[in-house]
Short mmCIF file of C-alpha atoms and ligand atoms in Angstrom, two decimals:
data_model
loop_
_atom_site.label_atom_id
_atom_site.label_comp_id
_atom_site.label_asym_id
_atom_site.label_seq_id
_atom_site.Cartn_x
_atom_site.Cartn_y
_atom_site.Cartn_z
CA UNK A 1 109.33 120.80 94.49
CA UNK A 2 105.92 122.40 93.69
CA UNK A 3 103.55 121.85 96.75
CA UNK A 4 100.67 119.88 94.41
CA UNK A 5 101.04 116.16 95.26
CA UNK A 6 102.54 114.44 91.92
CA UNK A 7 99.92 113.02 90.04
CA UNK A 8 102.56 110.25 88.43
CA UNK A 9 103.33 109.11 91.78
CA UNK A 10 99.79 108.62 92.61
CA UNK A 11 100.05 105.03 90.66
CA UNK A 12 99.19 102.03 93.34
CA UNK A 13 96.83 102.73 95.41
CA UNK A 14 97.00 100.37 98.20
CA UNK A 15 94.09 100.65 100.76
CA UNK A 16 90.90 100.35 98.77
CA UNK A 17 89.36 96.99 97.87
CA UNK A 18 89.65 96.91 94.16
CA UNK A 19 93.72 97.62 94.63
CA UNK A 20 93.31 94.93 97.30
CA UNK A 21 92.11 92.58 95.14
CA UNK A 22 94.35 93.51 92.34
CA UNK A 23 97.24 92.72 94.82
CA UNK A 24 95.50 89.38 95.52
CA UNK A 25 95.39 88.46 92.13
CA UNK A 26 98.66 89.48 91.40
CA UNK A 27 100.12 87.57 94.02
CA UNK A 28 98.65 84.38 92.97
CA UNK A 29 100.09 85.04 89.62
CA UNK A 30 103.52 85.64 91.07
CA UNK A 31 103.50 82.91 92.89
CA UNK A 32 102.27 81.13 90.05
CA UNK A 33 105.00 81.98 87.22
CA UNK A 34 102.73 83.34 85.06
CA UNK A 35 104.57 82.74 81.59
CA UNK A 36 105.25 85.99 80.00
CA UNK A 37 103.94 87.30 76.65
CA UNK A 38 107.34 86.27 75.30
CA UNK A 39 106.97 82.59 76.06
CA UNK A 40 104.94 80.15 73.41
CA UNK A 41 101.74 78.55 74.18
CA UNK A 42 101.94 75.62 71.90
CA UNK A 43 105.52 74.58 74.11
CA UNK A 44 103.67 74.39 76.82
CA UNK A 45 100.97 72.18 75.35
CA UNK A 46 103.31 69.85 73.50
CA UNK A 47 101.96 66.07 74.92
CA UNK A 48 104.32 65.35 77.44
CA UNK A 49 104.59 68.61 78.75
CA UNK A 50 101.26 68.33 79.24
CA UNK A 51 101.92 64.37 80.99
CA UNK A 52 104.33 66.49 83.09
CA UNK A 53 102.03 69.22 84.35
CA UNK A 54 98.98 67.12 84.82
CA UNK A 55 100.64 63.94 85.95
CA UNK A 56 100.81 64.98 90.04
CA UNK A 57 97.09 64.30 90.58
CA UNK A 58 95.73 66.63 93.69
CA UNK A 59 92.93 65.92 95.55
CA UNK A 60 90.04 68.00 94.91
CA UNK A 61 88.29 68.62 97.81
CA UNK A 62 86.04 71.36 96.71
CA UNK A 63 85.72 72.03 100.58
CA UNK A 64 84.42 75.63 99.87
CA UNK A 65 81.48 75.01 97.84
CA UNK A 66 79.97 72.92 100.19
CA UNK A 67 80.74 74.64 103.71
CA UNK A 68 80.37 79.11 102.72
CA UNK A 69 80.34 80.20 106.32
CA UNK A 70 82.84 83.27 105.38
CA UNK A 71 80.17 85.20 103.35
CA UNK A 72 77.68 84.55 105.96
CA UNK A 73 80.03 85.78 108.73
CA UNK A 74 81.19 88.86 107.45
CA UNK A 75 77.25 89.69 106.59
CA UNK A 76 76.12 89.12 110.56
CA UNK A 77 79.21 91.54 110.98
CA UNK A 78 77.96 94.16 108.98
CA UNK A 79 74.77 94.47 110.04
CA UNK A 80 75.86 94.34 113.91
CA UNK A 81 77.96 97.30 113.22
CA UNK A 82 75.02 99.22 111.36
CA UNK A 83 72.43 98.28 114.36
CA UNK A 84 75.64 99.66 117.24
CA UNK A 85 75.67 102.79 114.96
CA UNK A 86 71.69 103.25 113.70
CA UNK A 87 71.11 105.71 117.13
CA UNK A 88 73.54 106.98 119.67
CA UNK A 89 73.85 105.15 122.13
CA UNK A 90 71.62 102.42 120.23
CA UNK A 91 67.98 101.90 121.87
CA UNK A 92 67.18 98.27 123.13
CA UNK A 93 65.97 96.85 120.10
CA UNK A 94 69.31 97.59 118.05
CA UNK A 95 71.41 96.60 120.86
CA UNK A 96 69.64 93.37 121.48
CA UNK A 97 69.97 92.70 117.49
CA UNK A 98 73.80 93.59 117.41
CA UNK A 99 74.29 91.31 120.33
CA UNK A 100 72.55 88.76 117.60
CA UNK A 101 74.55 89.46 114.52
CA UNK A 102 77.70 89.41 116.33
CA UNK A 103 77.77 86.21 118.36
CA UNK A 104 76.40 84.93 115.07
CA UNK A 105 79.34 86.78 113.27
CA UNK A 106 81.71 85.58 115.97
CA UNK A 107 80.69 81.69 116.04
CA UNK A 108 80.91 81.61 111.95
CA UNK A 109 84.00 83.19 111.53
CA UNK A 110 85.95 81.83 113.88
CA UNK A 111 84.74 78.28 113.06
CA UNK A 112 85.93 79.20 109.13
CA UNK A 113 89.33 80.17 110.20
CA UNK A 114 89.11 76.47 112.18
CA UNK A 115 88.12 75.08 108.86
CA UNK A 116 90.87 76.12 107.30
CA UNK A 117 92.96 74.48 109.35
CA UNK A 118 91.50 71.47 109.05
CA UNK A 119 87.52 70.94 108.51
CA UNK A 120 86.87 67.64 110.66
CA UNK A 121 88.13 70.39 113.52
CA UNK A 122 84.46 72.00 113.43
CA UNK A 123 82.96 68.48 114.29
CA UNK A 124 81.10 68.29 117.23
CA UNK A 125 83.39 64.89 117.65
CA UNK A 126 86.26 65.05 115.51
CA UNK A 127 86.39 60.97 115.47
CA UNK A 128 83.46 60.68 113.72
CA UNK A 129 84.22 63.06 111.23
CA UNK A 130 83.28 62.44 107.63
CA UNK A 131 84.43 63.84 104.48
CA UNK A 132 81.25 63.01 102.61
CA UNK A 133 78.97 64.22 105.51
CA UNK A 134 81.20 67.48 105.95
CA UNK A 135 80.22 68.10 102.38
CA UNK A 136 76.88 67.93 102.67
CA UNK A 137 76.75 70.14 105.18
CA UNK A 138 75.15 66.88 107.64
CA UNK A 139 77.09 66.86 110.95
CA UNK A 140 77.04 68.34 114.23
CA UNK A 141 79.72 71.36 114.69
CA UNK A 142 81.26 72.17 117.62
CA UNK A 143 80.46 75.19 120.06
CA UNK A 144 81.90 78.08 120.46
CA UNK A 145 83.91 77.46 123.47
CA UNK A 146 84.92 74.12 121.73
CA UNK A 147 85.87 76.44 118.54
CA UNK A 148 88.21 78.87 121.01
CA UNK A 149 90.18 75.73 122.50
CA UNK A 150 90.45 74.42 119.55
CA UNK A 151 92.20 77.47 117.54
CA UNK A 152 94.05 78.24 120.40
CA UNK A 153 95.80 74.55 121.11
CA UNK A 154 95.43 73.79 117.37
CA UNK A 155 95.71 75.94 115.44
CA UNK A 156 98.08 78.81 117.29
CA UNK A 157 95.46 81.57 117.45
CA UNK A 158 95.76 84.12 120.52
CA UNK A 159 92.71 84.71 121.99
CA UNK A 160 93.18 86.80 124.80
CA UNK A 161 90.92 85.78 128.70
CA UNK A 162 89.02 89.16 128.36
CA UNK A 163 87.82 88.29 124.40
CA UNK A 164 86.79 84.62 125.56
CA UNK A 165 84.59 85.97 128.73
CA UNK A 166 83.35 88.95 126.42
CA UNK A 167 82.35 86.18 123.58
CA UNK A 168 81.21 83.51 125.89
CA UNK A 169 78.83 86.29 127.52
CA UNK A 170 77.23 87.50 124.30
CA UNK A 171 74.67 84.58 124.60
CA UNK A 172 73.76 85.62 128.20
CA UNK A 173 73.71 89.14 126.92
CA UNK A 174 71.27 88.63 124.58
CA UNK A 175 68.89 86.44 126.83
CA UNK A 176 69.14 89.17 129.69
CA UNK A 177 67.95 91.97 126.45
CA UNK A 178 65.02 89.73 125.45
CA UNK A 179 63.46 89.57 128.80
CA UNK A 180 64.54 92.58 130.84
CA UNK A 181 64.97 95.68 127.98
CA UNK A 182 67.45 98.47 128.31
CA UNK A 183 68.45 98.58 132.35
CA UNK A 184 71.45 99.77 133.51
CA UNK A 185 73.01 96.45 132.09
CA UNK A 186 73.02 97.50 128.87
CA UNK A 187 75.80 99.71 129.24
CA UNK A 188 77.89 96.98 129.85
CA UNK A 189 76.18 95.11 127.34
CA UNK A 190 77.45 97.36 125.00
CA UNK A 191 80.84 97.48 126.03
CA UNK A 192 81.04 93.36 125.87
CA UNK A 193 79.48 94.07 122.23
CA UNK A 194 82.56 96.91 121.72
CA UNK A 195 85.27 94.52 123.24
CA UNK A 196 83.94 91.75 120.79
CA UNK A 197 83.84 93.77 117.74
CA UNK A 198 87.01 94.85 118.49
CA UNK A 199 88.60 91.46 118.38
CA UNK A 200 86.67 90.49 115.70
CA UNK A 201 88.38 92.97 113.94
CA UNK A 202 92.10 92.31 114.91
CA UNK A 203 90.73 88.37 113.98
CA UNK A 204 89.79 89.09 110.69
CA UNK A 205 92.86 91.17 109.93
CA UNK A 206 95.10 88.64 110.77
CA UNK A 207 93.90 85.54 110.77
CA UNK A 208 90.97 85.04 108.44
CA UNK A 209 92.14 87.31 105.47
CA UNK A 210 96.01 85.74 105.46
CA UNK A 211 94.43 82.47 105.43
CA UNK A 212 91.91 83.04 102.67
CA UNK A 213 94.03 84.96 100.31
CA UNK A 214 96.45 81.43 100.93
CA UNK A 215 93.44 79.23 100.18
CA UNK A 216 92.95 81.78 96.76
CA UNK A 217 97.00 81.25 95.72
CA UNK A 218 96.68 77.57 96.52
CA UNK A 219 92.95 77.30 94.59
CA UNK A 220 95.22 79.40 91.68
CA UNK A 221 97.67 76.52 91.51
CA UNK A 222 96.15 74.08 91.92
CA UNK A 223 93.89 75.18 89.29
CA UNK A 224 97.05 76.32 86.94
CA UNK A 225 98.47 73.03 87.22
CA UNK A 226 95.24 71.28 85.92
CA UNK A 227 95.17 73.39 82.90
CA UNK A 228 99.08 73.06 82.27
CA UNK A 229 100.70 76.47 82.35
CA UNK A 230 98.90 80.16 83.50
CA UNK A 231 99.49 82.15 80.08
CA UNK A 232 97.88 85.38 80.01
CA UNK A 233 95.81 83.39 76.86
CA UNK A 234 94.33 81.23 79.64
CA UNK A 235 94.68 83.29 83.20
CA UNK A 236 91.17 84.36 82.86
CA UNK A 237 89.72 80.11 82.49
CA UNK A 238 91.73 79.72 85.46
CA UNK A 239 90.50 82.42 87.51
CA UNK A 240 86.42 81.28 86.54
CA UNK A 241 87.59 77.52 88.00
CA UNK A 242 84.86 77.05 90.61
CA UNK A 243 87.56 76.79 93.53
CA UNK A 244 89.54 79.57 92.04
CA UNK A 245 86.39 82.10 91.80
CA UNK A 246 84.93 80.94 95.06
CA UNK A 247 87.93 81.61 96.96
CA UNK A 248 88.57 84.72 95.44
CA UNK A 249 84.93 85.53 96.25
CA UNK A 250 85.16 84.92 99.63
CA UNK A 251 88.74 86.81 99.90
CA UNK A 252 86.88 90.14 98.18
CA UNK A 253 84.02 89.15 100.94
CA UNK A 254 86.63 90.39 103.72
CA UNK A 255 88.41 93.07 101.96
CA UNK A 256 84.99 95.06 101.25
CA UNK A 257 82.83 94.50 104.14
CA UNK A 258 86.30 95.59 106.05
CA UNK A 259 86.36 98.63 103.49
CA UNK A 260 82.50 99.46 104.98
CA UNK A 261 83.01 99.02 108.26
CA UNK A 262 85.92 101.04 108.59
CA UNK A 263 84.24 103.88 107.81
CA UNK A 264 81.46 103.17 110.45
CA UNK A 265 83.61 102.18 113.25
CA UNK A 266 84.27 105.79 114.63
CA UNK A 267 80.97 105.82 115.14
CA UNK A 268 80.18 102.75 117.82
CA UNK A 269 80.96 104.70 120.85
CA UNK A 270 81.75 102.51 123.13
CA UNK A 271 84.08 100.28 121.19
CA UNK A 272 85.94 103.48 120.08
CA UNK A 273 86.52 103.73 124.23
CA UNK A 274 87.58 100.50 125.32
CA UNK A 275 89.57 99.93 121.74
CA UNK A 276 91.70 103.13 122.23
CA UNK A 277 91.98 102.64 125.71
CA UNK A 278 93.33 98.97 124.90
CA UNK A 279 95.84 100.52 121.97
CA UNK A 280 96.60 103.54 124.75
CA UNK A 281 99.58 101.79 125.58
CA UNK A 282 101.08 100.55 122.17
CA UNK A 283 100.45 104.54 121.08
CA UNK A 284 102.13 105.91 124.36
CA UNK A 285 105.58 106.69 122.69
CA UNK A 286 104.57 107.92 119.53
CA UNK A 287 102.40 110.71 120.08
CA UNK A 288 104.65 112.83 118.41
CA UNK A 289 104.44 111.11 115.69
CA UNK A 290 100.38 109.91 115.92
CA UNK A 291 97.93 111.91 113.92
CA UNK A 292 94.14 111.08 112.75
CA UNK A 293 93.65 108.51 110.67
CA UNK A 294 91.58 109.59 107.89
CA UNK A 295 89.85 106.08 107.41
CA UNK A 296 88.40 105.79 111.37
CA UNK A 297 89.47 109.29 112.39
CA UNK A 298 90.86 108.20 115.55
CA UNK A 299 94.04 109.69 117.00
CA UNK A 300 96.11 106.45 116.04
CA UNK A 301 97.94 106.45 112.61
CA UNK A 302 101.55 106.53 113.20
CA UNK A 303 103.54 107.81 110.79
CA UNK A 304 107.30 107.15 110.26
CA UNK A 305 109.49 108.87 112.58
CA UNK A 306 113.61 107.69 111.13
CA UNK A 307 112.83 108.52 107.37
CA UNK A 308 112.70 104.44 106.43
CA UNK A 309 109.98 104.82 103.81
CA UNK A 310 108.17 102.25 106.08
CA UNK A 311 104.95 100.95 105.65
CA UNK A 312 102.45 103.03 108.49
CA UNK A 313 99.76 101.70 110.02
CA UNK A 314 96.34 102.83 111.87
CA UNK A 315 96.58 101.13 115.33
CA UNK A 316 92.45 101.76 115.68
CA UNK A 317 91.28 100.45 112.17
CA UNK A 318 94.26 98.36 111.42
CA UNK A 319 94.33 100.23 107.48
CA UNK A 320 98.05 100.00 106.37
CA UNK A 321 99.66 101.98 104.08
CA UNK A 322 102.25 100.44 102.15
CA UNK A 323 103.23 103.97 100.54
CA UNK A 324 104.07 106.51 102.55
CA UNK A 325 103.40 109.56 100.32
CA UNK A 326 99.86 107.83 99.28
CA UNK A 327 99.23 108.14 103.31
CA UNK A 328 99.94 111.98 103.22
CA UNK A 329 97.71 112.70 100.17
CA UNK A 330 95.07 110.79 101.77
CA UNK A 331 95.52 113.04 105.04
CA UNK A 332 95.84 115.97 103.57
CA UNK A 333 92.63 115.14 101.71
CA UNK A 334 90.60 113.67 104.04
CA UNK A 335 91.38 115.24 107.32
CA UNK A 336 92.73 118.36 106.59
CA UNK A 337 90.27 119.15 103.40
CA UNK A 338 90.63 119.14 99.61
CA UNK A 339 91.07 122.69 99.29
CA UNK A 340 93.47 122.97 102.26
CA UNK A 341 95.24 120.18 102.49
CA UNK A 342 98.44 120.83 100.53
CA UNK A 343 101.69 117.71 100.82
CA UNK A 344 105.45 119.15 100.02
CA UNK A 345 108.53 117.73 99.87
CA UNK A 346 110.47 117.52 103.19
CA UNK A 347 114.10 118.69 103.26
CA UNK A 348 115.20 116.28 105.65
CA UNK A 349 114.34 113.20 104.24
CA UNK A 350 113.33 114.38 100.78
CA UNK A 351 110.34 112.16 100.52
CA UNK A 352 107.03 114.27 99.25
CA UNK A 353 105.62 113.88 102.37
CA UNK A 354 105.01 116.76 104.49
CA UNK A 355 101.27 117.76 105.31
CA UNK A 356 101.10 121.16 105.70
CA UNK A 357 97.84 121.90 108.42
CA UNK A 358 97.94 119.05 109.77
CA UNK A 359 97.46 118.35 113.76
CA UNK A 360 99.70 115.74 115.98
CA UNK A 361 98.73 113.96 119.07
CA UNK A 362 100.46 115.56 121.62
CA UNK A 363 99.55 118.92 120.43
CA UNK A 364 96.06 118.58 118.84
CA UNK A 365 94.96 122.13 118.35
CA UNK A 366 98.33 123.54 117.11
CA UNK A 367 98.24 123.36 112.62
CA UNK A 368 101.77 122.49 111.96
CA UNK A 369 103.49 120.78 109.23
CA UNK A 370 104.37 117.13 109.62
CA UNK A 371 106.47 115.21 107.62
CA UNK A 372 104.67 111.38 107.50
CA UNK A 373 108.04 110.18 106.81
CA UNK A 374 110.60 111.38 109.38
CA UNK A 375 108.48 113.23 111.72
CA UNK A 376 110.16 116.45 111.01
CA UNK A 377 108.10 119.39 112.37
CA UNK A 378 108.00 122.74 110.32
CA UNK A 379 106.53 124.89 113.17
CA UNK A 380 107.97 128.68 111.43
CA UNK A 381 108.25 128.59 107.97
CA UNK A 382 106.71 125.87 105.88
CA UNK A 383 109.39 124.11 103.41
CA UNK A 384 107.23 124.53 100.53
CA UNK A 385 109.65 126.66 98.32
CA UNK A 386 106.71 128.66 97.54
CA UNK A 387 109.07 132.45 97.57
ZN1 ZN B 401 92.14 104.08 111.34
ZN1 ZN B 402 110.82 113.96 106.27
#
């Protein structure tokens, strides 16, 4: 094969938000038969098709539009990252402010992943819980310790002892900012910040997104259902439905500010120690197969080492790429430079997916050539067929 990457394959893009929200959207319309080109619309709206379709009456709780913590959330995230990453190491002011955003971050998310598992769950008392109050936004809500039990025991959420000391302290953290300034404390200060973020991160991943893109499908059916049968004619009404758009809204929410920060997290110093030293052991066997990542540009994307075509995944960032040549043309891009970089086809695996230049964990210095999807090494001769 020639040693450009193939254009053709280049087709579905899988890490940036747009193709993540294409994915979402297609999804729901899987999942939601979406009648083909092929079938008739007027079938589908004979009268007692449309008795049929209509007749299983859902409640409609509208739960989103009144309670929009997830937007809120993921905008406290954002700007604690940018205040960790304004100044290295940040001065006082931004530290005490990312201490802010983030337990503000922390307390909203993790009370709308509680919501979706039920919303009387983020009342103060559950007993007293009312629909109608919950609605308007007129009850007490739980605290954050409450909100940890509670997704643990309820709702099956891991939160490890080290997160729920590191979250509990952010309040303390912030107090001891206000009135003493940057002391020695800060330093750890800034790691409990890191060590939050961190989790934050893994939380969002996977917890909050799975559960909003599920709220989005069920929104989509729900909505479907209402206005008989999804045809691509009518795909578009379904997708403005105010449920439908505002959990697709909040879904994009995630998958963009995610996009952002990735880019930034390299940056916050401290969380890049006490993250890779947490993911040190989980990367301990693969170093022959670990390279940079070229979203965080930490040492932790693994690549495929048994030629499976398997999705790889960044154990720093948590970006997963579902195509394994798409990874490679990304790499050699990214990390090893546009005019550089250069991906061939490997002759063990035949899979287009050997980076020539590129650099492996246990041997960071050395350029080699790397195929992404058996771990080959082409130390001598590269296998690009170029004489
Ligand atoms: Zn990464
Ligand atoms: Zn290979």
């Amino acid at each position: 094969m020639g040693d450009q990457p193939d254009a053709r394959r280049n087709t579905l893009p899988t890490v940036s938000g747009a193709a993540a929200r294409v994915e979402v959207v297609q999804t729901a319309l899987a999942s939601c038969h979406l009648e083909t080109l092929g079938d008739t619309l007027p079938e589908s709206l004979k009268p007692e098709a449309t008795a049929q379709n209509t007749g299983r009456k859902r409640p409609n709780l509208r739960l989103g539009l009144y309670f929009t913590p997830v937007r809120n959330g993921m905008d406290y995230l954002a700007k604690a990252v940018d205040d960790l990453t304004e100044c290295t190491p940040p001065s006082a002011r931004s530290l005490k402010y990312a201490v802010l955003h983030l337990q503000a971050a922390t307390e909203v998310l993790l009370k709308a992943r509680l919501v979706g598992e039920h919303w009387s769950l983020v009342y103060d008392d559950p007993r007293v819980a009312s629909l109608k109050e919950f609605q308007k936004g007129n009850f007490k809500s739980c605290g954050i310790e409450a909100t940890m039990d509670r997704l643990t025991e309820i709702a099956a959420v891991n939160i490890a002892p080290a997160d729920r000391v590191a979250i509990n302290n952010l309040a303390s953290d912030r107090n001891a900012l206000t009135h003493y300034g940057h002391t020695a404390d800060a330093f750890l200060i800034e790691a409990r910040t890191a060590r939050v973020l961190s989790f934050l991160i893994t939380f969002i991943e996977n917890q909050l997104r799975p559960m909003l893109e599920a709220k989005f499908q069920e929104a989509f059916r729900n909505a479907s259902e209402e206005s008989f049968r999804v045809t691509p004619a009518n795909v578009y009404k379904v997708l403005e439905s105010p449920e439908v758009a505002h959990a697709q809204r909040e879904t994009n929410e995630v998958i963009n500010t995610m996009g952002d920060l990735r880019l930034k997290l390299g940056r916050v110093e401290k969380l890049v120690d006490s993250r890779m030293k947490e993911i040190s052991g989980e990367l301990a066997p693969w170093k022959h197969c670990t390279v940079l990542c070229p979203h965080c540009l930490q040492w932790a994307l693994v690549v495929n080492s048994d030629g499976s075509f398997n999705p790889i995944k960044c154990h720093f960032c948590l970006t997963v790429y579902n195509n394994v040549e798409l990874a490679a043309i990304d790499y050699a891009m990214h990390v090893v430079g546009e005019e550089n970089g250069t991906v061939v086809e490997c002759s063990k695996c035949q899979c287009e997916t050997v980076v020539i230049g590129a650099n492996i964990a246990n041997d960071k210095d050395s350029d080699i050539a790397v195929c992404f999807n058996c771990a080959d090494i082409y130390t001598h001769s590269h296998p690009s067929s170029a004489e």
